[in-house]
Tab-separated table of C-alpha atoms in Angstrom:
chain	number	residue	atom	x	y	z
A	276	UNK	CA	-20.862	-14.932	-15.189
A	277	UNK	CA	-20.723	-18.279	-16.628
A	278	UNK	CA	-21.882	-21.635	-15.052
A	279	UNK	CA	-19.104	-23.686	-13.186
A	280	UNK	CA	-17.537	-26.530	-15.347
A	281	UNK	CA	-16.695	-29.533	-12.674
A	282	UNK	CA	-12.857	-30.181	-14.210
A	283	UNK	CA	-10.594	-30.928	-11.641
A	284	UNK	CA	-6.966	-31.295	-11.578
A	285	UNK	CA	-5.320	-28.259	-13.320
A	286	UNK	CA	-2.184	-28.903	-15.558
A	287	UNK	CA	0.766	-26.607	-16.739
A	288	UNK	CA	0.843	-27.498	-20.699
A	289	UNK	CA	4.182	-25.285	-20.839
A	290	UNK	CA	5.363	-21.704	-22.773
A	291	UNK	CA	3.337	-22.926	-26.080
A	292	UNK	CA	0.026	-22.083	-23.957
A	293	UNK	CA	0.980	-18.841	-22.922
A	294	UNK	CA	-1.737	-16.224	-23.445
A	295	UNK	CA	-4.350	-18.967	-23.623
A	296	UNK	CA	-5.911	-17.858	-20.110
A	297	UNK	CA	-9.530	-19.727	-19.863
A	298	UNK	CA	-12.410	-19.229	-17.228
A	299	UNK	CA	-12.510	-22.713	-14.884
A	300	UNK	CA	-15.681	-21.960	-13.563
A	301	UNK	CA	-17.687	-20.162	-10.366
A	302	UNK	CA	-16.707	-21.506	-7.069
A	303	UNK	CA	-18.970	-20.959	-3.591
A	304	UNK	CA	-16.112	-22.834	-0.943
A	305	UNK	CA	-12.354	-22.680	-0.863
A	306	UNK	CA	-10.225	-25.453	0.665
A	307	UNK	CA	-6.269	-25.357	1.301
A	308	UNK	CA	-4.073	-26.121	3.793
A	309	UNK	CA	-0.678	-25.455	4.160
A	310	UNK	CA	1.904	-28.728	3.860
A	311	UNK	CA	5.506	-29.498	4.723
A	312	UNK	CA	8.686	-28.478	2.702
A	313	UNK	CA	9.110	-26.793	-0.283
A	314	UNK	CA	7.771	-27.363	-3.661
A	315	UNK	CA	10.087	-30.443	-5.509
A	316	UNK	CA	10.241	-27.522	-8.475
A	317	UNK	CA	11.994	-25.381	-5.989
A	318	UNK	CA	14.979	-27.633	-5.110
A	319	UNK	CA	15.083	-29.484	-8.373
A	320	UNK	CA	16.268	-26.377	-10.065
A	321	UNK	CA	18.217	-24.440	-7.435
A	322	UNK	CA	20.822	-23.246	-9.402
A	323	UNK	CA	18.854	-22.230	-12.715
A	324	UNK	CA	16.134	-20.147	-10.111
A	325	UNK	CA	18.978	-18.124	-8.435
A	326	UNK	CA	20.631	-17.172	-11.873
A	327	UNK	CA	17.269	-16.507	-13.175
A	328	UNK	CA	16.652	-14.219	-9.865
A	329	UNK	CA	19.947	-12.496	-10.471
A	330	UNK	CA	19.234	-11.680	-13.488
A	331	UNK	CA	15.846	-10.174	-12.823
A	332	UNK	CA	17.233	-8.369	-10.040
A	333	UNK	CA	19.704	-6.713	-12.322
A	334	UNK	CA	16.973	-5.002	-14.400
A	335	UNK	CA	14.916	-4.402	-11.292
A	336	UNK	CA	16.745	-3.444	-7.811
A	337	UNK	CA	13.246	-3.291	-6.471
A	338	UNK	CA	12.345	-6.714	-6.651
A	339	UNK	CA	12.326	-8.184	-3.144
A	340	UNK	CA	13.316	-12.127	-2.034
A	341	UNK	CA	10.595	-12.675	0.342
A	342	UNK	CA	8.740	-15.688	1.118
A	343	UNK	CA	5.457	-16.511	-0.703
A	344	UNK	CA	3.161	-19.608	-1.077
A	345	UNK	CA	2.992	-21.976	-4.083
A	346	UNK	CA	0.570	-24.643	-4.763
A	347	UNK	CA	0.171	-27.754	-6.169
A	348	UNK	CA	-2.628	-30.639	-6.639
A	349	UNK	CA	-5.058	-27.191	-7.599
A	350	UNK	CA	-8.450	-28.523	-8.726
A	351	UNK	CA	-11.985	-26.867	-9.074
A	352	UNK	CA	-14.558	-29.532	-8.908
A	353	UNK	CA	-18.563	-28.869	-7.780
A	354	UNK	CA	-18.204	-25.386	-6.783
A	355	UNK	CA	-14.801	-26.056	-4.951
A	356	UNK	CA	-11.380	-24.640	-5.394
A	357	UNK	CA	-8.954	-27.044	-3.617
A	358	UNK	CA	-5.104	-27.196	-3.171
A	359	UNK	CA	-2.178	-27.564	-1.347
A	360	UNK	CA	-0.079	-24.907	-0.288
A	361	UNK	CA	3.627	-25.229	0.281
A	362	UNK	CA	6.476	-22.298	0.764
A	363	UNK	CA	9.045	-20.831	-1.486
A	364	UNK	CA	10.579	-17.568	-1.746
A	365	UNK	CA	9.579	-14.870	-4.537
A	366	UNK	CA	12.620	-16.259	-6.492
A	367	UNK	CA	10.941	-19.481	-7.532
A	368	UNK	CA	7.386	-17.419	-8.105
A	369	UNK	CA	9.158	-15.526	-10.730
A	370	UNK	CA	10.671	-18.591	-12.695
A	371	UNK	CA	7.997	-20.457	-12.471
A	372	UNK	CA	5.959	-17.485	-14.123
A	373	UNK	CA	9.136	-16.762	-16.213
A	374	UNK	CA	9.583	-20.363	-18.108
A	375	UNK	CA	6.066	-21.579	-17.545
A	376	UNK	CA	7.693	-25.572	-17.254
A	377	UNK	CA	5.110	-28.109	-19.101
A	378	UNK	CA	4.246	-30.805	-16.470
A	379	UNK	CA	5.226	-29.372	-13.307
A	380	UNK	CA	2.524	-29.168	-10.482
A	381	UNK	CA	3.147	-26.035	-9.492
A	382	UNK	CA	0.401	-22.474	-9.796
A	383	UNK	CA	0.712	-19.513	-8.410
A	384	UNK	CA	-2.700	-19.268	-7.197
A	385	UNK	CA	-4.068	-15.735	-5.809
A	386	UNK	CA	-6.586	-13.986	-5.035
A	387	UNK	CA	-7.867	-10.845	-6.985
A	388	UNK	CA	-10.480	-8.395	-6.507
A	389	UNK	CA	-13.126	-7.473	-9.318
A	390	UNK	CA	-14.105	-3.896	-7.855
A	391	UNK	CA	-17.416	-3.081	-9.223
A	392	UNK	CA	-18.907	0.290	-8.742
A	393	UNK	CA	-22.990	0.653	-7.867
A	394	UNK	CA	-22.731	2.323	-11.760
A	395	UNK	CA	-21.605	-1.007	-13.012
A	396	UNK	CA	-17.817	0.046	-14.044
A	397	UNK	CA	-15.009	-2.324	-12.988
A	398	UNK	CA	-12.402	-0.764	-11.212
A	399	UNK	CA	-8.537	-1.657	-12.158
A	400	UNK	CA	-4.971	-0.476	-11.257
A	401	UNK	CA	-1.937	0.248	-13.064
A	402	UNK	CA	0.837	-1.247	-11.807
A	403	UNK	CA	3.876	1.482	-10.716
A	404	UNK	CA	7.284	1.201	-12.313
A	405	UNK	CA	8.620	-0.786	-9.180
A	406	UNK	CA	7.034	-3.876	-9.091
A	407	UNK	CA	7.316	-7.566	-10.509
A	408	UNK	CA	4.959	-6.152	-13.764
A	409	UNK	CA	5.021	-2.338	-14.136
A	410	UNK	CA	2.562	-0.525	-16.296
A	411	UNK	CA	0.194	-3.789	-16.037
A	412	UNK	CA	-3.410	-2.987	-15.388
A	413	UNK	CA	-4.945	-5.852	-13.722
A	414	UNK	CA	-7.419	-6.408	-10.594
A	415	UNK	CA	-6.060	-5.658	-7.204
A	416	UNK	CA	-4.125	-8.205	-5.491
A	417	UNK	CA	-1.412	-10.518	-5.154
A	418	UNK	CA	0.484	-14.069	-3.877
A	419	UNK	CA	-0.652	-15.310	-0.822
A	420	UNK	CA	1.798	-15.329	1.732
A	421	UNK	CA	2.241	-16.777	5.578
A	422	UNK	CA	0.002	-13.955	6.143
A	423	UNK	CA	-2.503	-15.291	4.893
A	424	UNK	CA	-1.964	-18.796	6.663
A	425	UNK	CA	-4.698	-19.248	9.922
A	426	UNK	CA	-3.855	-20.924	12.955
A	427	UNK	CA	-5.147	-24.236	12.390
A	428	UNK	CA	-2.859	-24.092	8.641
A	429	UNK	CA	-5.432	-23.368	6.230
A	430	UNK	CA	-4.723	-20.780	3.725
A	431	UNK	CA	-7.440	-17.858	3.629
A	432	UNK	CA	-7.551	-16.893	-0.212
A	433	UNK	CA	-10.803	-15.102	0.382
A	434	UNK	CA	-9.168	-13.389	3.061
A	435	UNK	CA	-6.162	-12.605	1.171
A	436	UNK	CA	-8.231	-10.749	-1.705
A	437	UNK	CA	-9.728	-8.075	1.453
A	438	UNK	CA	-6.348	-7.798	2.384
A	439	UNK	CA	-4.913	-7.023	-0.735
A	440	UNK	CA	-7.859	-4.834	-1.891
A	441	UNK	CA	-7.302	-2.717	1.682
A	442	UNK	CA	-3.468	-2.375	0.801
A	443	UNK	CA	-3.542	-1.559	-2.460
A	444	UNK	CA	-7.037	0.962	-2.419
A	445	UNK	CA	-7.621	1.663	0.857
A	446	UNK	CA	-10.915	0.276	0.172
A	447	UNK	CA	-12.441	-2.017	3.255
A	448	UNK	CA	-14.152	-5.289	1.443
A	449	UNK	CA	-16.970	-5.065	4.638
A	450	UNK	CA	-18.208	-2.259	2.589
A	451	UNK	CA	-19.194	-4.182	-0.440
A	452	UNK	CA	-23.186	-4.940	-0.868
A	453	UNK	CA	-24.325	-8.464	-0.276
A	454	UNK	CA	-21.721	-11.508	-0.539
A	455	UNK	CA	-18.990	-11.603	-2.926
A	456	UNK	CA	-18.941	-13.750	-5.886
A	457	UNK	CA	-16.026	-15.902	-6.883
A	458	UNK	CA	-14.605	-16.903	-10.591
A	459	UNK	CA	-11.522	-19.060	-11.288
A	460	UNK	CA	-9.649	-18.187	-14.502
A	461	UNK	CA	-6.283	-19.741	-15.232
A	462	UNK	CA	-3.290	-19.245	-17.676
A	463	UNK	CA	-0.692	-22.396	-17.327
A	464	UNK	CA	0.568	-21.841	-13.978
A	465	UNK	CA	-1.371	-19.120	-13.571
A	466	UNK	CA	-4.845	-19.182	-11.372
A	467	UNK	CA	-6.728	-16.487	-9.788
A	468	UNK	CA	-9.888	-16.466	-7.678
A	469	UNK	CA	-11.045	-13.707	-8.801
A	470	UNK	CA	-13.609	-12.246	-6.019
A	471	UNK	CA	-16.133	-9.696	-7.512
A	472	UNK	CA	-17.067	-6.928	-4.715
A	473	UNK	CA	-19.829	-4.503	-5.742
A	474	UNK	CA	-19.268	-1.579	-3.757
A	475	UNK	CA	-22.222	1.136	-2.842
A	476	UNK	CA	-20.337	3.999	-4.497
A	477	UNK	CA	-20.344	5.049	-8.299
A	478	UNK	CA	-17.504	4.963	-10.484
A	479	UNK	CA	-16.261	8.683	-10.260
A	480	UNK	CA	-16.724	8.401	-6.177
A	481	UNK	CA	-14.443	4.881	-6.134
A	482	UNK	CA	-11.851	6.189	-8.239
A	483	UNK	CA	-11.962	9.407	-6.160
A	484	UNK	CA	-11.301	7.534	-2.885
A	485	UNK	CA	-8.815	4.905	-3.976
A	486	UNK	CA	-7.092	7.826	-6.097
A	487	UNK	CA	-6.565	9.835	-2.947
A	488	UNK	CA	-5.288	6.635	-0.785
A	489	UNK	CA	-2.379	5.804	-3.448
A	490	UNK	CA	-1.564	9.699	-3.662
A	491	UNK	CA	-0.941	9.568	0.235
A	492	UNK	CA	1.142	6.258	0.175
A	493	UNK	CA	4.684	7.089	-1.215
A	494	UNK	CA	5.015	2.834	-1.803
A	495	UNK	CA	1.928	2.660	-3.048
A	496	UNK	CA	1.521	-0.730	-5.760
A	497	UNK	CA	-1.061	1.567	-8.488
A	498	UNK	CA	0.281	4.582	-9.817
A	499	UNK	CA	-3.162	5.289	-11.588
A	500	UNK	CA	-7.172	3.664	-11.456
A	501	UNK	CA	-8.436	2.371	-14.712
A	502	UNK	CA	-12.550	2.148	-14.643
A	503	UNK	CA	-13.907	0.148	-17.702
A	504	UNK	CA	-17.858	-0.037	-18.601
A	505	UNK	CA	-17.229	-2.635	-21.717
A	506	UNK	CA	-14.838	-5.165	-22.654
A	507	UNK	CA	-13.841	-2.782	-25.484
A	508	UNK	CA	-12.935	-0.119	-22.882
A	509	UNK	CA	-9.614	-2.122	-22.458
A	510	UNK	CA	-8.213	-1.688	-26.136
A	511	UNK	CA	-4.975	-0.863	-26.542
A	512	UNK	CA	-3.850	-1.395	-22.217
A	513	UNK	CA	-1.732	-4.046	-21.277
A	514	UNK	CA	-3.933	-6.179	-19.358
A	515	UNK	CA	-2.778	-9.489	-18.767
A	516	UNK	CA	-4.747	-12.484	-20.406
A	517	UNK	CA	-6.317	-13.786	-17.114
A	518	UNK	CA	-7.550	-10.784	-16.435
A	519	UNK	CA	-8.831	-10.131	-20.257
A	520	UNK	CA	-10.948	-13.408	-19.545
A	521	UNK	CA	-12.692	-12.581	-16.310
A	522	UNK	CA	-13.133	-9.129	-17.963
A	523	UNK	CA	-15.008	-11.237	-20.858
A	524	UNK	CA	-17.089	-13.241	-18.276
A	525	UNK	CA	-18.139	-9.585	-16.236
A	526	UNK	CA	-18.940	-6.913	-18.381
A	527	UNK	CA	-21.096	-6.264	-21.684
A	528	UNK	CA	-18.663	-6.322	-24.358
């Protein structure tokens, strides 16, 4: 991987930036706690983020309103990812994502998990046809939501990429050798903590068992497993571009 930079304060630059995804740096400790209200982005555009939803929902029934977890003052600064959490509804995620508004302090921030086999092949999933970005093939996982939130209000994003990795492969994290490593890549409002689990099994066994989890789960989020051994392994799939970059920054090209 390469060495943590110590810039804090991530901005959204706006649409021009879009597909200019860059790795932040390796982080060891995560800090966020949940605060009051919802994000000013949220109410200040009411109207345009319902006819925006509406519209979505028109070309997807799937899509589901539920409540998720933005954030705002991100930074990554010695080692440390810090932010503030605040929640919205799946609505405002998608706009957000959608018209990628220069200035405003809002990220979807998430956690993903880099599954790396004991044959050194990085595991990925295709999307299925009914979620927010079919046919994507990206890392497991997904927006934190009040699940996610602990007692005492912190948000567990290290937490959330187990979870999401359980749900979405069947896999348990606790089965991954020695401590996970973290990256932060972002892409305008776009930031992942990408956690890299290195699992005990080789590439044909991991595909194997997460292959037969999704086949039993009729809503399952994959509809197929992806394993990559190069960078160049991911010509020609539609990987999105934060996930190209941590790709760049964990295997041999």
């Amino acid at each position: 991987m390469s060495g943590g930079d110590a810039m804090s304060g991530l901005r959204n630059d706006g649409a021009g930036t879009a597909g200019q995804a860059r790795v932040i740096g390796e982080v060891s400790a995560v800090e966020i706690g949940l605060g009051p209200g919802l994000p000013a982005f949220a109410t200040a555009r009411r109207a345009e983020i319902e006819a925006h939803w509406q519209a979505r929902l028109a070309a997807n029934p799937a899509l589901f309103n539920g409540a998720v977890l933005g954030f705002e003052r991100v930074s990554v600064a010695g080692g440390r990812l810090s932010a503030v959490a605040r929640r919205m509804d799946f609505a405002t995620l998608l706009a957000l994502l959608d018209w990628r508004p220069a200035g405003v302090d809002l990220f979807n921030l998430f956690g993903a998990a880099a599954i790396l086999s004991s044959d050194g092949r990085l595991v990925l999933g295709r999307m299925n046809g009914w979620t927010a970005n079919p046919g994507h093939v990206k890392f497991v996982g997904g927006t934190p939501d009040d699940s996610d939130v602990t007692a005492d209000g912190r948000v567990d994003l290290v937490g959330s990429i187990a979870r999401e990795c359980a749900e979405e492969t069947g896999l348990d994290a606790a089965d991954a050798v020695g401590a996970p490593s973290f990256l932060v890549v972002a892409d305008g409002p776009l930031v992942g903590l990408v956690g890299v689990l290195r699992f005990p099994w080789n590439a044909a066994d991991l595909v194997g068992r997460i292959e037969r989890f999704i086949a039993a789960d009729p809503n399952a989020e994959i509809e197929a497993v992806v394993a990559l051994s190069r960078v160049s392994d991911a010509a020609g799939l539609d990987i999105p571009c934060y996930n190209r970059v941590a790709l760049d920054a964990l295997l041999p090209r």
